[in-house]
PDB file of C-alpha atoms in Angstrom:
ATOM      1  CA  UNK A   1      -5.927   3.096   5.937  1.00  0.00           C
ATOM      2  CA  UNK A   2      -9.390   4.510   5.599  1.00  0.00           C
ATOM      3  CA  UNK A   3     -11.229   1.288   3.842  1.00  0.00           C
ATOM      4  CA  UNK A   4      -8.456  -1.708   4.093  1.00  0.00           C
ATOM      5  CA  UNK A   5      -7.985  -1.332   7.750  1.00  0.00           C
ATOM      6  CA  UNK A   6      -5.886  -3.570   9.692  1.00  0.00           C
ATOM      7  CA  UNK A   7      -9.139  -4.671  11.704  1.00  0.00           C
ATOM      8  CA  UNK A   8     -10.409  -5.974   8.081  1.00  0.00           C
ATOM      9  CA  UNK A   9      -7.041  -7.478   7.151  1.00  0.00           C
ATOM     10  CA  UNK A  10      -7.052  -9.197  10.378  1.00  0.00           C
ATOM     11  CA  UNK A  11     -10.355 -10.384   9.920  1.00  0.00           C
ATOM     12  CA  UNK A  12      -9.407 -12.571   6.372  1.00  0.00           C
ATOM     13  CA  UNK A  13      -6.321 -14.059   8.657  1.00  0.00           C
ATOM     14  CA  UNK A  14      -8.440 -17.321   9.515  1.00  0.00           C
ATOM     15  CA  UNK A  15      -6.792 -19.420  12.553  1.00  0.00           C
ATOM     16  CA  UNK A  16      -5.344 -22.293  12.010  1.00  0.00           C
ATOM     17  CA  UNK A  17      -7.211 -23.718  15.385  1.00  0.00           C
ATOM     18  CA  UNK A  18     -10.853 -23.438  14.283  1.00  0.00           C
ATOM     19  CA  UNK A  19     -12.775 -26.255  12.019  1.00  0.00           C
ATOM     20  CA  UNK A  20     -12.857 -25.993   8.436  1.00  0.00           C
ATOM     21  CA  UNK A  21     -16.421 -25.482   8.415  1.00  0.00           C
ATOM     22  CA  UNK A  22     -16.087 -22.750  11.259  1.00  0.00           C
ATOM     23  CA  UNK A  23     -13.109 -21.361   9.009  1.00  0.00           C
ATOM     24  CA  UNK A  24     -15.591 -21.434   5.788  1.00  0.00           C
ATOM     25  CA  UNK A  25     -17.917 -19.348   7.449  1.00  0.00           C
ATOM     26  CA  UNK A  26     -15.991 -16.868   9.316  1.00  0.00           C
ATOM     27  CA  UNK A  27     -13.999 -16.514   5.852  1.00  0.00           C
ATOM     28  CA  UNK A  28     -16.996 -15.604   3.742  1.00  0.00           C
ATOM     29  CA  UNK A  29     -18.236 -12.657   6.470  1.00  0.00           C
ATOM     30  CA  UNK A  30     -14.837 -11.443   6.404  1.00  0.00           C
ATOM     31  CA  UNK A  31     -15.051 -11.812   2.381  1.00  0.00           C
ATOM     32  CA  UNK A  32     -17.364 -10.148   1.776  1.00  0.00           C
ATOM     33  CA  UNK A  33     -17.191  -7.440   4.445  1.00  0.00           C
ATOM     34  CA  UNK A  34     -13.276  -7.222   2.447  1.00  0.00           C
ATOM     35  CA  UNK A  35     -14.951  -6.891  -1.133  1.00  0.00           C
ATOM     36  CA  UNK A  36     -17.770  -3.969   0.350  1.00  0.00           C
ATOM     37  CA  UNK A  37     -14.274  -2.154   1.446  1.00  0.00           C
ATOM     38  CA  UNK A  38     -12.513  -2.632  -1.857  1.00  0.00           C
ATOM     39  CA  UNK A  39     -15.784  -1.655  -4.057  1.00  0.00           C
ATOM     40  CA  UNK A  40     -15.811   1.690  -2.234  1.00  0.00           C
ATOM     41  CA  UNK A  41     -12.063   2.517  -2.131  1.00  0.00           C
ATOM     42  CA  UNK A  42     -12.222   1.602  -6.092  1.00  0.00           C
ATOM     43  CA  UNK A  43     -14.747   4.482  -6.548  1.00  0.00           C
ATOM     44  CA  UNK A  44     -13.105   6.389  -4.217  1.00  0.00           C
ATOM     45  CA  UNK A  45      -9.680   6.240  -6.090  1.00  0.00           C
ATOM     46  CA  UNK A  46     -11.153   6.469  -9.511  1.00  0.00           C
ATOM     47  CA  UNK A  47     -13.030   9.812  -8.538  1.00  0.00           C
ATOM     48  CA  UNK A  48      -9.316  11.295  -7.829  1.00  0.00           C
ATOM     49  CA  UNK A  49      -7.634   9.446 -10.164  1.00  0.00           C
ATOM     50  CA  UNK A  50      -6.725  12.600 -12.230  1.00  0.00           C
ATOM     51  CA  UNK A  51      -6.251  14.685 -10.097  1.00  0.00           C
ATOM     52  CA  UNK A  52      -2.730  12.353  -8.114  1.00  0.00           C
ATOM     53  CA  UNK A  53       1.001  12.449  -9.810  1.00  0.00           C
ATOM     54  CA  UNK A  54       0.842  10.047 -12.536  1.00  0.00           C
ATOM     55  CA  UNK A  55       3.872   8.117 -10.550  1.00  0.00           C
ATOM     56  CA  UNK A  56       1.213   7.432  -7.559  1.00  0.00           C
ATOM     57  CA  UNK A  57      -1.186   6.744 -10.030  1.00  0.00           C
ATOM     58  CA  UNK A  58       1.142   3.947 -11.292  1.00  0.00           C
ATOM     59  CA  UNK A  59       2.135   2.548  -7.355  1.00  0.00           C
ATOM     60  CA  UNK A  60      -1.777   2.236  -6.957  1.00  0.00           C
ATOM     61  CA  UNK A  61      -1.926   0.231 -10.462  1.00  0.00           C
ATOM     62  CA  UNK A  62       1.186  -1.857  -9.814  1.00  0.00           C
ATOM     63  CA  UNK A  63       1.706  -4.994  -8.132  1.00  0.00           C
ATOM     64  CA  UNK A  64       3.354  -4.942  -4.899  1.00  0.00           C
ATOM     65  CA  UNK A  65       1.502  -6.934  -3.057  1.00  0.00           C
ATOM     66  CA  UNK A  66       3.595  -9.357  -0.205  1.00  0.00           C
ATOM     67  CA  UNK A  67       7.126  -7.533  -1.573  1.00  0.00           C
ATOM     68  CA  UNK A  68       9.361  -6.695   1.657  1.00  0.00           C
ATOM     69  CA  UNK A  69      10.091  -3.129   1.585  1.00  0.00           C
ATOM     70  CA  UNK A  70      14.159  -3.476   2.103  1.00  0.00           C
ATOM     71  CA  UNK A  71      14.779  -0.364   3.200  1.00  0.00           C
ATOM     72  CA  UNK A  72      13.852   3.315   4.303  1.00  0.00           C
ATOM     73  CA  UNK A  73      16.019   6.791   3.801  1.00  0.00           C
ATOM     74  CA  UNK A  74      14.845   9.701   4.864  1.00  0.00           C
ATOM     75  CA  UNK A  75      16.034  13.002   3.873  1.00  0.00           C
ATOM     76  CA  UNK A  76      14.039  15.681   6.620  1.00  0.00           C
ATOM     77  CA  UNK A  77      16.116  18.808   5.153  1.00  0.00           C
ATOM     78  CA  UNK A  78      15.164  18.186   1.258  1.00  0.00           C
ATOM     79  CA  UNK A  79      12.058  16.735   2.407  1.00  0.00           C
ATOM     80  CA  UNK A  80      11.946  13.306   0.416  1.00  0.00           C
ATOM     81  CA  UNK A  81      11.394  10.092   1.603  1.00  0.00           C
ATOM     82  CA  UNK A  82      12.508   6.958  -0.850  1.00  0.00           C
ATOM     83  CA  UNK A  83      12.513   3.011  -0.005  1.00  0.00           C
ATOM     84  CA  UNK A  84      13.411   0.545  -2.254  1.00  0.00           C
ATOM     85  CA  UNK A  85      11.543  -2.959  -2.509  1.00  0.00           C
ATOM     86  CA  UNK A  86      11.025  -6.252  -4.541  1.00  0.00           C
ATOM     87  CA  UNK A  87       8.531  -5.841  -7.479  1.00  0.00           C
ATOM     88  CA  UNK A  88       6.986  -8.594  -9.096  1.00  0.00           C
ATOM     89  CA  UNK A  89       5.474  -7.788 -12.932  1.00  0.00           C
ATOM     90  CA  UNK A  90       3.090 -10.523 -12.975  1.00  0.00           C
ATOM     91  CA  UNK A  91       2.800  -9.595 -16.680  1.00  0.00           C
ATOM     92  CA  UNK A  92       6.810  -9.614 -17.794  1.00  0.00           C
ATOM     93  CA  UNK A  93       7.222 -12.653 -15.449  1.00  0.00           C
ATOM     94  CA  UNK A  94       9.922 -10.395 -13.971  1.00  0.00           C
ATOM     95  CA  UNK A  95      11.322 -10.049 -10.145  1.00  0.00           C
ATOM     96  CA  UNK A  96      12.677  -6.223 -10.369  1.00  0.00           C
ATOM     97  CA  UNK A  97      14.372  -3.937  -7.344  1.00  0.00           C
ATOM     98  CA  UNK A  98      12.139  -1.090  -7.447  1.00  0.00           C
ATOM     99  CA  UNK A  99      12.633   2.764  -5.859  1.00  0.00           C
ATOM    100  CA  UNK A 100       9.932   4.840  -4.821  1.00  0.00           C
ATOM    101  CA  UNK A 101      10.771   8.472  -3.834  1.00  0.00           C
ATOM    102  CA  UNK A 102       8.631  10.975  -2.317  1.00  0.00           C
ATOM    103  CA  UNK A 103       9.125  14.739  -2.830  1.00  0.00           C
ATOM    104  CA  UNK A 104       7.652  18.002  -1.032  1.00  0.00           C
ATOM    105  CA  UNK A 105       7.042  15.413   2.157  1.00  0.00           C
ATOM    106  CA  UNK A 106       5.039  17.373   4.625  1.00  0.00           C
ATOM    107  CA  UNK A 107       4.060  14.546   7.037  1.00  0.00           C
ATOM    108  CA  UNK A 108       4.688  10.502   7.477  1.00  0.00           C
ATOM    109  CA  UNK A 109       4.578   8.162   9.975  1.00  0.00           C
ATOM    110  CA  UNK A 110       5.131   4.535  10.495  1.00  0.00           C
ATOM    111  CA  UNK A 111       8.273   4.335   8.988  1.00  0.00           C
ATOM    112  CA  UNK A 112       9.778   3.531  11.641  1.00  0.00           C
ATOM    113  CA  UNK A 113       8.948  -0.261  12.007  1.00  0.00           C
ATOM    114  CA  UNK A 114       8.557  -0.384   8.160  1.00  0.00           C
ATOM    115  CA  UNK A 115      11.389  -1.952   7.248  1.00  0.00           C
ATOM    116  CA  UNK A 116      12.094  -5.527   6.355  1.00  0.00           C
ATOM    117  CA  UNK A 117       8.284  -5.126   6.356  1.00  0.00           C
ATOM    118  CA  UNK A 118       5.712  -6.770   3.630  1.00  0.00           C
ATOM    119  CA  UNK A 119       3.504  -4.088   1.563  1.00  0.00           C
ATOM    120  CA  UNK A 120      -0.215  -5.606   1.603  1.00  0.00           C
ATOM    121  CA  UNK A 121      -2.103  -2.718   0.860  1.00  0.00           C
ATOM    122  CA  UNK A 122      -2.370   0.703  -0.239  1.00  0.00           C
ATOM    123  CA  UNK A 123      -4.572   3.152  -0.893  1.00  0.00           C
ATOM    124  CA  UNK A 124      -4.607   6.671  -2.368  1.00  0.00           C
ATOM    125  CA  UNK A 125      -5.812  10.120  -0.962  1.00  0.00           C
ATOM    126  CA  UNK A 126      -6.373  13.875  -1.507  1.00  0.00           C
ATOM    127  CA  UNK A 127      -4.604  15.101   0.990  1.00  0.00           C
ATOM    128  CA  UNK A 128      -4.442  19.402   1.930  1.00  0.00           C
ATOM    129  CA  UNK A 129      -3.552  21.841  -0.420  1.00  0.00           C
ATOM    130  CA  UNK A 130      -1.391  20.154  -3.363  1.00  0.00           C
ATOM    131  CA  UNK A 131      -0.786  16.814  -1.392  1.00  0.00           C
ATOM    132  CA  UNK A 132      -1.321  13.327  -1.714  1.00  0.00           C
ATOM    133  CA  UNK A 133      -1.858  10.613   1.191  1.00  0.00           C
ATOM    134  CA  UNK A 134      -0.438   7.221   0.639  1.00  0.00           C
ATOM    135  CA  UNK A 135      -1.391   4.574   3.122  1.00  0.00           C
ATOM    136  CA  UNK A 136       0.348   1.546   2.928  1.00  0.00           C
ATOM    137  CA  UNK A 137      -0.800  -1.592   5.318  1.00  0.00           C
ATOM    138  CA  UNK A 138       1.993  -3.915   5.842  1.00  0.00           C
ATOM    139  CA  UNK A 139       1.705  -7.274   7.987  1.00  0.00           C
ATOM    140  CA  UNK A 140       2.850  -5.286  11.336  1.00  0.00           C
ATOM    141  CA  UNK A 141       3.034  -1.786  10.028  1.00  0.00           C
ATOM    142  CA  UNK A 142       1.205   1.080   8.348  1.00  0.00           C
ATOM    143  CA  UNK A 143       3.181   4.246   6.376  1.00  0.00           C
ATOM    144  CA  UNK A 144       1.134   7.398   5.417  1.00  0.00           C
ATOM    145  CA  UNK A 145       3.634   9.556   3.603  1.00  0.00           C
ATOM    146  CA  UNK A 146       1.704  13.042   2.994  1.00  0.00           C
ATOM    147  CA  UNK A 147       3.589  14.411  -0.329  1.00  0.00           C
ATOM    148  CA  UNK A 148       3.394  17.041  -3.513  1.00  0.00           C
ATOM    149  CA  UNK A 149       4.816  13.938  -6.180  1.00  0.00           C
ATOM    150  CA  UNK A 150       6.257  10.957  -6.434  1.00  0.00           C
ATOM    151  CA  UNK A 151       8.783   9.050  -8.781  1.00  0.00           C
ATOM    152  CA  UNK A 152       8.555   5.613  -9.148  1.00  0.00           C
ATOM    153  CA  UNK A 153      11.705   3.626 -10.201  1.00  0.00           C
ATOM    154  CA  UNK A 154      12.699   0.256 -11.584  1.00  0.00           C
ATOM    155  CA  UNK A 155      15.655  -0.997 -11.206  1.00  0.00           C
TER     156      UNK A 155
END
């Protein structure tokens, strides 16, 4: 994560030990410092927007915010990665099984202690040649999945 950083995530994580007016202002520093981050990712992203799979374009757009990723397959010799997770459409009012398979993977790490884990975050890069970076922050892990495309599935 290049802009939603763990350090910054932690930072919005308020204990429950300190006062509530200690807790007010720790939480608007770490507020604010959050929004700064967000504002520049969101310029970021919309300056590549057109350039990313429209599939990516879609995970960015979606909401998959606190949805356990349930589980991780990953195929070295084809070169795809896929996980499937819970997807909440805020709009449909809907609680879906979605997949999300990456093709032409030519790096990714973090998978490892993915699983089971909650997606908090992502963000969306230019990566070399014809790839894409995703970067997804969970509560105790991070995935970046380096890949040509990307098909997003619901089920």
């Amino acid at each position: 994560m290049r802009y939603l950083t763990r350090e910054l995530y932690n930072s919005i994580q308020i204990p429950s030990y300190v006062s509530e007016e200690e807790a007010d202002i720790l939480f608007e520093k770490a507020e604010k410092a959050w929004d700064e981050a967000l504002t520049s990712y969101e310029s970021a992203f919309e300056a590549i927007r057109n350039t990313l799979p429209e599939d990516a374009v879609r995970i960015e757009k979606e909401v998959f915010h606190d949805n356990p990723i349930r589980d991780i397959n990953i195929d070295e010799l084809k070169g795809t990665i896929s996980f499937n997770l819970y997807w909440h459409v805020p709009k449909a009012g809907e609680e879906l099984l979605a997949k999300i398979t990456f093709y032409g993977v030519s790096e990714h790490t973090g998978l490892e202690s993915a699983e089971g884990d909650e997606w908090k975050y992502s963000e969306l890069h230019l990566g070399s040649e014809e790839n894409f970076e995703l970067h997804i922050l969970g509560i105790y892990s991070e995935i970046e999945i380096h890949a040509t495309d990307v098909k997003l599935e619901k089920y």
